[in-house]
Structure formats: structure tokens, C-alpha cells
XYZ file of C-alpha atoms in Angstrom:
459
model
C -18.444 -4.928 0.616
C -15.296 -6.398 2.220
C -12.518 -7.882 -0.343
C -11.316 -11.599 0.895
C -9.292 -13.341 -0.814
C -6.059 -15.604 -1.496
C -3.299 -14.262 0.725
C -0.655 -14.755 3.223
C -3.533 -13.956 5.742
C -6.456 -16.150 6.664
C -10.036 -15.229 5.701
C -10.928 -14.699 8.721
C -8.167 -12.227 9.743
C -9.248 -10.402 6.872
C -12.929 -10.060 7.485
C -12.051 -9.342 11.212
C -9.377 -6.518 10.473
C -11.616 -4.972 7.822
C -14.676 -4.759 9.988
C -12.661 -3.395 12.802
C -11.444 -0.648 10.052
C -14.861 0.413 9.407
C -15.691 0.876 12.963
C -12.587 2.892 13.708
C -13.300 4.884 10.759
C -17.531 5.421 11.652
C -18.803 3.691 9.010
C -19.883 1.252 10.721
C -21.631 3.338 13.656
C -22.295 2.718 17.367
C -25.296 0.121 17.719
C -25.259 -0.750 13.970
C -26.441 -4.336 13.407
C -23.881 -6.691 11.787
C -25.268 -8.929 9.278
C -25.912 -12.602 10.171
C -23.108 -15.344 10.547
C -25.483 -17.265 7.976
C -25.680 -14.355 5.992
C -22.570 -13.086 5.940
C -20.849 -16.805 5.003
C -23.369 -16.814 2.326
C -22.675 -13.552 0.952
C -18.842 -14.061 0.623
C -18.935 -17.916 0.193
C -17.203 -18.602 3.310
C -17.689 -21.118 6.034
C -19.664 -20.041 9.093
C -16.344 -20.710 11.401
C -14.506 -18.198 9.109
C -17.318 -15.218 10.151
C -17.652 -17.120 13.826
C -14.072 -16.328 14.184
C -13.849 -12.638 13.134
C -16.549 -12.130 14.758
C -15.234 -13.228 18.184
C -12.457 -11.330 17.665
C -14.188 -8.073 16.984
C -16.079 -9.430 20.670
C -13.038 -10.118 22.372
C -11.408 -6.657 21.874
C -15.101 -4.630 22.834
C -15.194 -3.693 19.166
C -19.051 -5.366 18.932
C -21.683 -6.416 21.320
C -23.686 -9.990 21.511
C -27.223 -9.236 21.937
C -29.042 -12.356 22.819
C -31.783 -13.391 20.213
C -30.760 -10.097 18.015
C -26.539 -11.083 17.328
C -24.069 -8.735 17.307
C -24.087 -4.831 17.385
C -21.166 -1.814 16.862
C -20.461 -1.567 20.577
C -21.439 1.596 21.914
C -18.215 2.489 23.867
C -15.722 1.750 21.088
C -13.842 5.190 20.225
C -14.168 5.755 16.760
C -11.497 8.496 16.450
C -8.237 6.151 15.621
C -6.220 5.062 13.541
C -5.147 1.327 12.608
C -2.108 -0.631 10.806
C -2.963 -0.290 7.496
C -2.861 -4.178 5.721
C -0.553 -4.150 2.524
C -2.100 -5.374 -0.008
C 0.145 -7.477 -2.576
C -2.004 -8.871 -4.532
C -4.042 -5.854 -6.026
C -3.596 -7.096 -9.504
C -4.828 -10.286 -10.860
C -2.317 -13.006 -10.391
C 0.340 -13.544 -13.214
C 1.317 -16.657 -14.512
C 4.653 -17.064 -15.438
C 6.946 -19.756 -17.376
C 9.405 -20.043 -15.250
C 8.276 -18.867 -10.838
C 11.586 -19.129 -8.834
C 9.346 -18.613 -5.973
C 10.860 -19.878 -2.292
C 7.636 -21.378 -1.316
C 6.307 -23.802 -4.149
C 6.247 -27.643 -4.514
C 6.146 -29.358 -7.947
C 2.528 -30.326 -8.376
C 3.388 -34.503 -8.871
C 5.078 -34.377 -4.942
C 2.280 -34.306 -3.185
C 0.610 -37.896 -2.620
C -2.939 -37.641 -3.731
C -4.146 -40.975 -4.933
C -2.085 -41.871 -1.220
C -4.097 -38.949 0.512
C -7.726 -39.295 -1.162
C -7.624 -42.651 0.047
C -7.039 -41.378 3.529
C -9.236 -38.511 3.259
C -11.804 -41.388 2.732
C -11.301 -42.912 5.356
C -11.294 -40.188 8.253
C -15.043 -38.695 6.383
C -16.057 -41.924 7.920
C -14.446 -41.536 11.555
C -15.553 -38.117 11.782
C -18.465 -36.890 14.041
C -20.494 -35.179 12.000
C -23.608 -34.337 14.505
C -20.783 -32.958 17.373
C -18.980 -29.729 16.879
C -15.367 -30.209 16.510
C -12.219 -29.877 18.882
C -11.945 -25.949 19.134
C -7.944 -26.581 20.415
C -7.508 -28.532 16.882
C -8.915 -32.591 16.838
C -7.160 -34.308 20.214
C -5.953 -37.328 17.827
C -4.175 -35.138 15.436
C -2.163 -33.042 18.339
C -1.024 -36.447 20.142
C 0.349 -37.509 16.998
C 2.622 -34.231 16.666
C 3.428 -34.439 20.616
C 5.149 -37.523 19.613
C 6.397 -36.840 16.265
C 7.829 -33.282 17.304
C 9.652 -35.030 20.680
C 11.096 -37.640 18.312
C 12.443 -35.665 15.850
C 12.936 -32.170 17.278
C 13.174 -32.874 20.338
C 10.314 -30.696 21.493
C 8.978 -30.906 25.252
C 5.339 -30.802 25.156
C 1.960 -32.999 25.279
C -1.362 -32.764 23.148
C -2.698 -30.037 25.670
C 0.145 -27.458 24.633
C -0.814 -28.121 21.124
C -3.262 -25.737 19.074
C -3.607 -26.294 15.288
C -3.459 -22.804 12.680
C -4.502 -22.365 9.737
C -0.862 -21.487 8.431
C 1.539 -19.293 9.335
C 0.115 -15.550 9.949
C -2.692 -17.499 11.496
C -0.202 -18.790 14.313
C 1.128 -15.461 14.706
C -2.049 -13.944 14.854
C -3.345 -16.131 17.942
C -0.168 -15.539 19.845
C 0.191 -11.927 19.310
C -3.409 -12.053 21.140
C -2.620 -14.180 24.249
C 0.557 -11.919 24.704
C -0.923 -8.697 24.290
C -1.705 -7.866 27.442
C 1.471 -9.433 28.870
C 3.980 -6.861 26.924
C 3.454 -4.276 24.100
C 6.380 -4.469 22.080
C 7.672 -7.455 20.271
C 11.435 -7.861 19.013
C 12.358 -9.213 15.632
C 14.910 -10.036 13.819
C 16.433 -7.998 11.164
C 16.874 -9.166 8.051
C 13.471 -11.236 9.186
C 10.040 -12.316 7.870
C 7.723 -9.362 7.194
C 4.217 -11.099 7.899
C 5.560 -11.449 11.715
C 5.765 -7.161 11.824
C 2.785 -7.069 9.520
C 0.519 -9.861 11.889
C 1.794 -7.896 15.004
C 1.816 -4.414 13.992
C -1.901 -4.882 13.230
C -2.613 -6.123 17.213
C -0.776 -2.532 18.315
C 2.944 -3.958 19.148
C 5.977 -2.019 18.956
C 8.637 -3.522 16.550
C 11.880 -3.299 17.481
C 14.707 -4.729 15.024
C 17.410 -6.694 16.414
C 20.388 -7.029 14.200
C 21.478 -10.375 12.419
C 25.229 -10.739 13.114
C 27.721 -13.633 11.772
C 26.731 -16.288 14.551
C 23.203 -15.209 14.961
C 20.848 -12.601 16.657
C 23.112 -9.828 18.557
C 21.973 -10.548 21.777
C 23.995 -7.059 23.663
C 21.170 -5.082 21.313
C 18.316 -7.266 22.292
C 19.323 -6.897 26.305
C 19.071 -3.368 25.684
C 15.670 -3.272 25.042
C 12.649 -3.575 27.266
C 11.075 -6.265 25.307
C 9.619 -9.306 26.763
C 8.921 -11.009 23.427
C 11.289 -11.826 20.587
C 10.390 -13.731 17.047
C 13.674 -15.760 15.786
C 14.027 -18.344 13.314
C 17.381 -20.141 15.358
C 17.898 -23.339 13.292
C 18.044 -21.461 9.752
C 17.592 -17.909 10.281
C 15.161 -16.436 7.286
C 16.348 -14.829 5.256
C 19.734 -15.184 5.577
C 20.458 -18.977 6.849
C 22.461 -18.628 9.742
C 22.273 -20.960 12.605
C 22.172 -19.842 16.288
C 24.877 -21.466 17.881
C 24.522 -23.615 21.448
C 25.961 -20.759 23.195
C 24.018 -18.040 22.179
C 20.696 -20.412 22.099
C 21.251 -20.508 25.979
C 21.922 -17.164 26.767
C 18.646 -16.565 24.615
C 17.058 -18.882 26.912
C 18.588 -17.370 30.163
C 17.585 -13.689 28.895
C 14.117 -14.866 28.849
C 14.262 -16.393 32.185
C 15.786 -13.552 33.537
C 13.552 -10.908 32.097
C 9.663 -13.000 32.340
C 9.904 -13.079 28.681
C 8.848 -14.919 25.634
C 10.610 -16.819 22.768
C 8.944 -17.118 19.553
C 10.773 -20.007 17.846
C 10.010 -20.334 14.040
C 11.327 -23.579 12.964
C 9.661 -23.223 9.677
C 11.540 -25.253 7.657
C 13.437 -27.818 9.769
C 12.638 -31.009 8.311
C 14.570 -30.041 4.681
C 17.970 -30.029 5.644
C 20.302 -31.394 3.027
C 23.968 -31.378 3.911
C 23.896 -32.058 8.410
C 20.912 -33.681 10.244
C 18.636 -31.167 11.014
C 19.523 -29.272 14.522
C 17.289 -29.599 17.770
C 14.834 -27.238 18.772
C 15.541 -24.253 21.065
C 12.295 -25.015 22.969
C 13.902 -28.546 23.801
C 17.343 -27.236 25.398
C 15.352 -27.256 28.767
C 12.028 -27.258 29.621
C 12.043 -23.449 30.862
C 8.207 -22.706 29.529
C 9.634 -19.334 28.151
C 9.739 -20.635 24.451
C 6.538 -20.611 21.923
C 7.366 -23.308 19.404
C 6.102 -22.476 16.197
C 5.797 -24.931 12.917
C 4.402 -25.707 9.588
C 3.068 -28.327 7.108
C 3.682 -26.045 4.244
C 7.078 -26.521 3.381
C 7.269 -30.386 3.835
C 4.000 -31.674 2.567
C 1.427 -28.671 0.977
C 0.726 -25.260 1.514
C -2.615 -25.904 0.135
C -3.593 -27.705 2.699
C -2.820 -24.404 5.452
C -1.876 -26.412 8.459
C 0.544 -24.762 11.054
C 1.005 -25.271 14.580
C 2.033 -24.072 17.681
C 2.918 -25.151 20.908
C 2.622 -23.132 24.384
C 3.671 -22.964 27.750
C 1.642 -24.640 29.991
C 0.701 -21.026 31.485
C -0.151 -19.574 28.562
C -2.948 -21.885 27.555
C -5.755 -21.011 30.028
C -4.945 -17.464 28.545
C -5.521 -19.266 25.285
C -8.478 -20.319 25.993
C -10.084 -17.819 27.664
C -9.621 -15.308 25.016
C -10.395 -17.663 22.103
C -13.278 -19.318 23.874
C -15.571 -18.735 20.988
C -13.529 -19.871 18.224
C -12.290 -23.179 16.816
C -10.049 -24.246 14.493
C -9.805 -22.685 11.086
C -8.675 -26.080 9.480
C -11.196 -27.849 8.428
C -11.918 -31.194 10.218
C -11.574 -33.991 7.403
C -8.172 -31.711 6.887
C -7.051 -32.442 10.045
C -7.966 -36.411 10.645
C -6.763 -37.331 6.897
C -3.356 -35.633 8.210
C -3.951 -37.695 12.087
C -3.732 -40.655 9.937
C -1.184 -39.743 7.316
C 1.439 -39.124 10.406
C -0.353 -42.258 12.817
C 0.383 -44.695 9.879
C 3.859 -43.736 9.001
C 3.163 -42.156 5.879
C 4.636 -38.411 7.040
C 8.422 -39.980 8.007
C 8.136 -41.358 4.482
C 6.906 -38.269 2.861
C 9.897 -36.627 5.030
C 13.054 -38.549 3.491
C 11.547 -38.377 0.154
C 11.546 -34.917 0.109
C 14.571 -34.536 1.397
C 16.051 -36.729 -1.243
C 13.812 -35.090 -3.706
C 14.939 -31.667 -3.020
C 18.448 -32.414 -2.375
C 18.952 -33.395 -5.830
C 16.731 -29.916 -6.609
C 18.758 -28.000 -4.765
C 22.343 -29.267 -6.395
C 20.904 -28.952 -9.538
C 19.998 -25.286 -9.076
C 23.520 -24.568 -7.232
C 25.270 -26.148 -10.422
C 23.194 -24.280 -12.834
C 23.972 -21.084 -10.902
C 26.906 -21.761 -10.764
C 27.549 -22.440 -14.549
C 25.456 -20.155 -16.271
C 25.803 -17.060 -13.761
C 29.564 -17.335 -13.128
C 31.077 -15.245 -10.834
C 28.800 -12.952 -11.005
C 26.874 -13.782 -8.111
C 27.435 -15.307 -4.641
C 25.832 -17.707 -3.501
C 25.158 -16.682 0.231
C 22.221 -19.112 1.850
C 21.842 -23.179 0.653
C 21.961 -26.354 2.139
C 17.928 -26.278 3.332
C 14.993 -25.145 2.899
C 13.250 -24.850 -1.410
C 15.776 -21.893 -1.961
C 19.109 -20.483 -3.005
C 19.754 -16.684 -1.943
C 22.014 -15.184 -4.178
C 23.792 -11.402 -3.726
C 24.967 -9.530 -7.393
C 28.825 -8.939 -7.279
C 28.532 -6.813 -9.557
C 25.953 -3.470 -10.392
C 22.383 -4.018 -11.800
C 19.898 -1.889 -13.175
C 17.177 -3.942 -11.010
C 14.530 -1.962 -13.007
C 15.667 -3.032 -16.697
C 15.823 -6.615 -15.344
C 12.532 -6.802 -14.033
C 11.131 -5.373 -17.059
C 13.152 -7.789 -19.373
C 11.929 -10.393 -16.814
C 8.427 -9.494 -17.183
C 8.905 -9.606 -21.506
C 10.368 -13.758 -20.947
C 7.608 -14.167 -18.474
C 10.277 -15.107 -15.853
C 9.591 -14.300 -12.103
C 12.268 -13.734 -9.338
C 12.082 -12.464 -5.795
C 13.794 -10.112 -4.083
C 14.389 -10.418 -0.306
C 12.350 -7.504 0.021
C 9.785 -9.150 -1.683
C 8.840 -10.976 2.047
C 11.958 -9.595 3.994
C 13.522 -5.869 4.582
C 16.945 -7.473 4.052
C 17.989 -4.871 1.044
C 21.249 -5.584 -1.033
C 20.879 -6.795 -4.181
C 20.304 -10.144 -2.704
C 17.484 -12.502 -4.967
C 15.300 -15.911 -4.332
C 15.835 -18.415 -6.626
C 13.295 -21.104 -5.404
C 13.360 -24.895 -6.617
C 10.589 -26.349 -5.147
C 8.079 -25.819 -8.011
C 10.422 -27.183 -10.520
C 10.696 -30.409 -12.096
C 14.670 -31.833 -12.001
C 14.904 -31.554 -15.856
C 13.160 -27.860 -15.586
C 15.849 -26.507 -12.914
C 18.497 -25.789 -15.362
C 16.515 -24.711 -18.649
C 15.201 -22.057 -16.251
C 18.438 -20.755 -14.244
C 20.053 -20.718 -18.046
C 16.851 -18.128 -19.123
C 17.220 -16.332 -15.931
C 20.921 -15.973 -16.205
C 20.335 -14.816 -19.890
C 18.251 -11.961 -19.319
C 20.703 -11.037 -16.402
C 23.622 -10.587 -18.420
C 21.389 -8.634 -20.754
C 20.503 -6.138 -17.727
C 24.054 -5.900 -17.071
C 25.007 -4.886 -20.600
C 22.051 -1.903 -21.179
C 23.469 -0.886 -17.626
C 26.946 -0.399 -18.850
């Protein structure tokens, strides 16, 4: 039996890397018969494209064989003797809830528009195809939209044919760190930096290499001293700590790639919720050099239930694309993606957009006064200005354990960067999204509470 469920990794990723497992490990033996894509979707509940996709994964990489009339087998010539990336597992334990979630990544339930959205949703059920399959790119009328939406506004270069729609975030990462695999074997990252990028590409075989974050950005001497040809950054508001890559460096980035036939990955994951400058041009945009792979979400702006991400390619890397996901479509569900076409078609999205900037701006400088008046000096406040968090670093010493166990008795929930980052030192989340405005200080004044309690059993 394979375990799916909710988790920064699709379904599909899951069933794929867990049927891969069991053929590395010989359980699942040379010429053994995988069960049905109708059976298997209605064993776990899952849609046929989720199993359809894992499955032509598993075929892509030689791990299973399509036998016409008979579906797939164990491939014969796999070697079973191996070993794989182990997936950690956060979510072992049945999820908590708590009464007050600082999580970074969480909208109030009442933001999102859904009497706005149903009526859309209505709408494209009745413009939808249902006797055709689907675009397996992402639907043609949604990617035009972002063409133009992302040139306006980020000033990306790109058309509709660059475009391929995710299924959020590690889904993006996951179909890039497979058209790129055979081009290099080692992927650079930032450090501090976003652990599902090592966790996505550590899984396809890549060799992570940590480039340090310095004051004004990546250190770009370290990065030239590797023999890379692919690096993950996040320029415009570097996760986790919120620096910003300066012109300068964003073109020697750019020339480095040029220079070396390398890739970019450019995570602009949270662009469109900048509060205190207007929010800063793409990398990809400088020129259009075809060495950066633009990379961007839905989640942060409009839903994360909704798991729509993007990217966009160079032009040569989409018949690679295509060729090795030639059997798979998108994992976003079709009346998903037209409701969405017509949400940003009719102007609704640049609406949504400087509400929730508004929205969160006043979140955000209610959290920073709050912090600021019920933690004192005993913090810093390190990253702000974007984004649906605060980072804040302890000034002074902690018994971290005794504070998460007097967090756990007020059913109060905080994140440390290492939580989704290996940035280590003493720094803490404290998100605002999920909060109402008259919740955000009630909630910093309970937090701060218990953390002057910690700091008393400590001394």
C-alpha cells in the first residue's frame, strides 16, 4: 500500500517516487505487473492523470515497461541493487490545530473571492471541452493570459509556447530537474535557501552544492568556483533571508551563465506582495539571453488551495520538455485552469493584486508594531517589507525546547527557519497571512508571553 497524502509534494510525485522505491529495493520484481491506471486511481481515490503521470515517469527513466494490450511491467533491465533519496516525511502525525498558526504561507479564509470565483468557475464548466483531452502544456488560453500579464508587470520575455502550468511549487521543480538532468548533474543553491528545491532535486540524483548568502546577495566568487551549470536563486527577495540581488550582481549572474552554457533558476515566488518599493523586475527580463528558467506561483497572491505554479523556459529547452513529458499533462485540473483564464482575462487578478497588497500591508504593520511592543528589544527584526512574514532573530539566549513545549500547552505554533530552510540561528517565522487585522496583535501579545516565560525558566 503506498501512503499519499497532503504535502508539499504532488500526488503524483509521491506515487511515482514510492513505486520507484520498491523497485530499487526488489519488492516490486523484474516483469511484475503494475496494477491498472483505473485500478490504481480507484484504489487511492485519485484521478487517472495523477497515476498517468507517475506512471510515465517510472517509463521515462526505464524503471517499467508498456506492454501493449497487457500495461505496464517492472522492466527487466532496471538494477535493483541501489539506493535512493530518502523523502522526509513531515507530516507523520495527524495534523494539529492550533489557536493561534504564525505560519509564512496562509491566507485568512474571507480573502479569497468565492461567491466572485464560483461564478466564474460556472462559467468556464460551460466553455470547456469535455469529449477532447486537455492541453498537456497547460490550456493555450490560460498561458497567453500570463505571457501578457508576466511582460506587463515583471517584465518577463516570453510567449504562451514557453509557458507550462504546475501543480505548485515542488511540482515546477520537479519537471525542470527532469529536462536538465541530462544536461548537468549538480545543481547550486543558495544557502540559507528553500529546502523542497534540495529535497525535489536530490530525489532526481543532483549534487547540491551551497552557495553562500552574503550582504548584497549570492557570493558569486564561490559559485564561479564550482562546475555547476545550474543554480536555484530567489533574486528579488531572497528566501529566507530577504535580500535583494542588486543590478550589478544580477548581470554578472547572467554573464556567468552565458559564459559557462548554464542555467538560472529564478524563483520569484512572492513578487507581487511588496509593501514599502514597487516590486523589482525580473532577472529573466534584463535581456533575453535564454539562460534563465522563470519560475512563479498563484499561492501566495490568490490560494494555495488551488496549486497553480508556473514556469517559463527557454525556447531550447521546450522540445526537451516535451519529449520527455510526452505522456503526461497537466496536473491542474482543467475547470482550475479556465476559471483562473478568465479571472486574469477579465481584470479580476490586477484587482485581487492591489487588494492584497493593501490588505497585507496593513497585516504586516500591524504584526511589526505588535512585535515591536510586546517583544521589545528582545528580538530583531531582520526580513519585512514583502511577502505574509516577519523573520525575527532572539538577541538574547532561549531554551528553544521549553518554548516549544510551553507553545504546544497555549496551542500556539511558530516556525523556525529550519522548519523549511537550513538557515540556523535562532531566527523564527511569524506569518500574518492567516490572521484577521484585529487577531494580529492578540496573538503576537500570547506569543510574546510565553517567550518571556522561556526566557525566565532559562535563567
Amino acid at each position: 500500500m503506498y501512503k499519499l497524502k497532503k504535502s508539499a509534494l504532488p500526488l503524483y510525485i509521491q506515487l511515482y517516487t514510492q513505486i520507484k522505491e520498491d523497485i530499487i529495493n526488489n519488492i516490486l520484481k523484474a516483469n511484475t505487473k503494475l496494477p491498472s491506471i483505473r485500478k490504481m486511481s480507484s484504489d487511492y481515490k485519485i484521478s487517472k492523470t495523477t497515476v498517468e503521470s507517475a506512471y510515465s515517469q517510472l517509463y521515462a527513466e526505464g524503471y517499467i515497461e508498456s506492454h501493449p494490450q497487457s500495461g505496464y511491467y517492472v522492466s527487466k533491465d532496471v538494477i535493483q541493487n541501489f539506493t535512493t533519496f530518502p523523502i522526509k516525511n513531515s507530516n507523520q502525525q495527524i495534523e494539529k490545530m492550533y489557536k493561534y498558526d504564525f505560519y509564512q504561507a496562509k491566507h485568512s479564509e474571507d480573502v479569497f473571492p468565492k461567491k466572485l470565483w464560483s461564478k466564474l468557475h460556472s462559467k468556464a464548466i460551460s466553455s470547456i471541452n469535455f469529449g477532447s483531452y486537455p492541453n498537456k502544456q497547460g490550456d493555450l488560453s490560460l498561458r497567453k493570459e500570463l505571457s501578457s500579464y508576466l511582460s506587463k508587470s515583471r517584465a518577463v520575455i516570453c510567449d504562451e509556447e514557453q509557458i507550462v502550468i504546475c501543480s505548485g511549487f515542488s511540482d515546477s521543480m520537479f519537471i525542470i530537474s527532469n529536462i536538465l538532468k541530462e544536461f548537468c548533474s549538480s545543481i547550486a543553491i543558495e544557502y540559507p535557501g528553500y529546502k523542497v528545491v534540495q529535497e525535489v532535486f536530490s530525489l532526481q540524483n543532483y549534487k547540491i552544492t551551497n552557495i553562500p548568502i552574503l550582504r548584497n546577495g549570492i557570493d558569486l566568487k564561490a559559485l564561479k568556483q564550482t562546475k555547476s551549470k545550474l543554480i536555484y536563486v530567489t533574486p528579488s527577495h531572497q528566501y529566507p533571508t530577504g535580500k535583494t540581488i542588486p543590478i550589478s550582481k544580477r548581470i554578472d549572474l547572467i554573464n556567468w551563465a552565458c559564459d559557462n552554457d548554464a542555467y538560472i533558476i529564478e524563483d520569484d515566488y512572492d513578487s507581487e506582495l511588496s509593501y514599502n518599493n514597487r516590486p523589482i523586475p525580473s532577472l529573466q527580463g534584463i535581456n533575453d539571453n535564454q539562460r534563465v528558467i522563470y519560475s512563479g506561483t498563484f499561492s501566495k497572491a490568490l490560494s494555495p488551495a488551488i496549486r497553480v505554479s508556473y514556469i517559463v523556459l527557454p525556447k531550447k529547452l521546450i522540445s526537451m520538455y516535451k519529449k520527455i513529458f510526452y505522456f503526461s499533462f497537466s496536473g491542474v485540473p482543467i475547470d482550475i485552469q479556465k476559471s483562473l483564464e478568465l479571472f486574469i482575462k477579465e481584470g479580476y487578478w490586477d484587482k485581487h493584486i492591489r487588494k492584497m497588497r493593501t490588505l497585507n500591508k496593513k497585516k504586516h504593520d500591524l504584526m511589526k508594531k505588535a512585535i515591536k511592543e510586546y517583544l521589545e528589544d528582545s528580538v530583531e527584526i531582520i526580513r519585512e517589507g514583502s511577502g505574509l512574514t516577519i523573520l525575527i532573530k532572539s538577541k538574547i539566549n532561549i531554551n528553544w525546547e521549553k518554548l516549544h513545549l510551553l507553545l504546544e500547552e497555549k496551542s500556539i505554533k511558530v516556525y523556525s527557519t529550519t522548519y523549511d530552510s537550513n538557515l540556523n540561528d535562532n531566527t523564527i517565522y511569524l506569518g500574518f497571512g492567516g490572521f484577521k487585522e484585529d487577531e494580529i496583535s492578540i496573538a503576537v501579545k500570547s506569543f510574546a508571553t510565553v517567550w518571556f516565560q522561556s526566557i525566565k525558566n532559562t535563567n
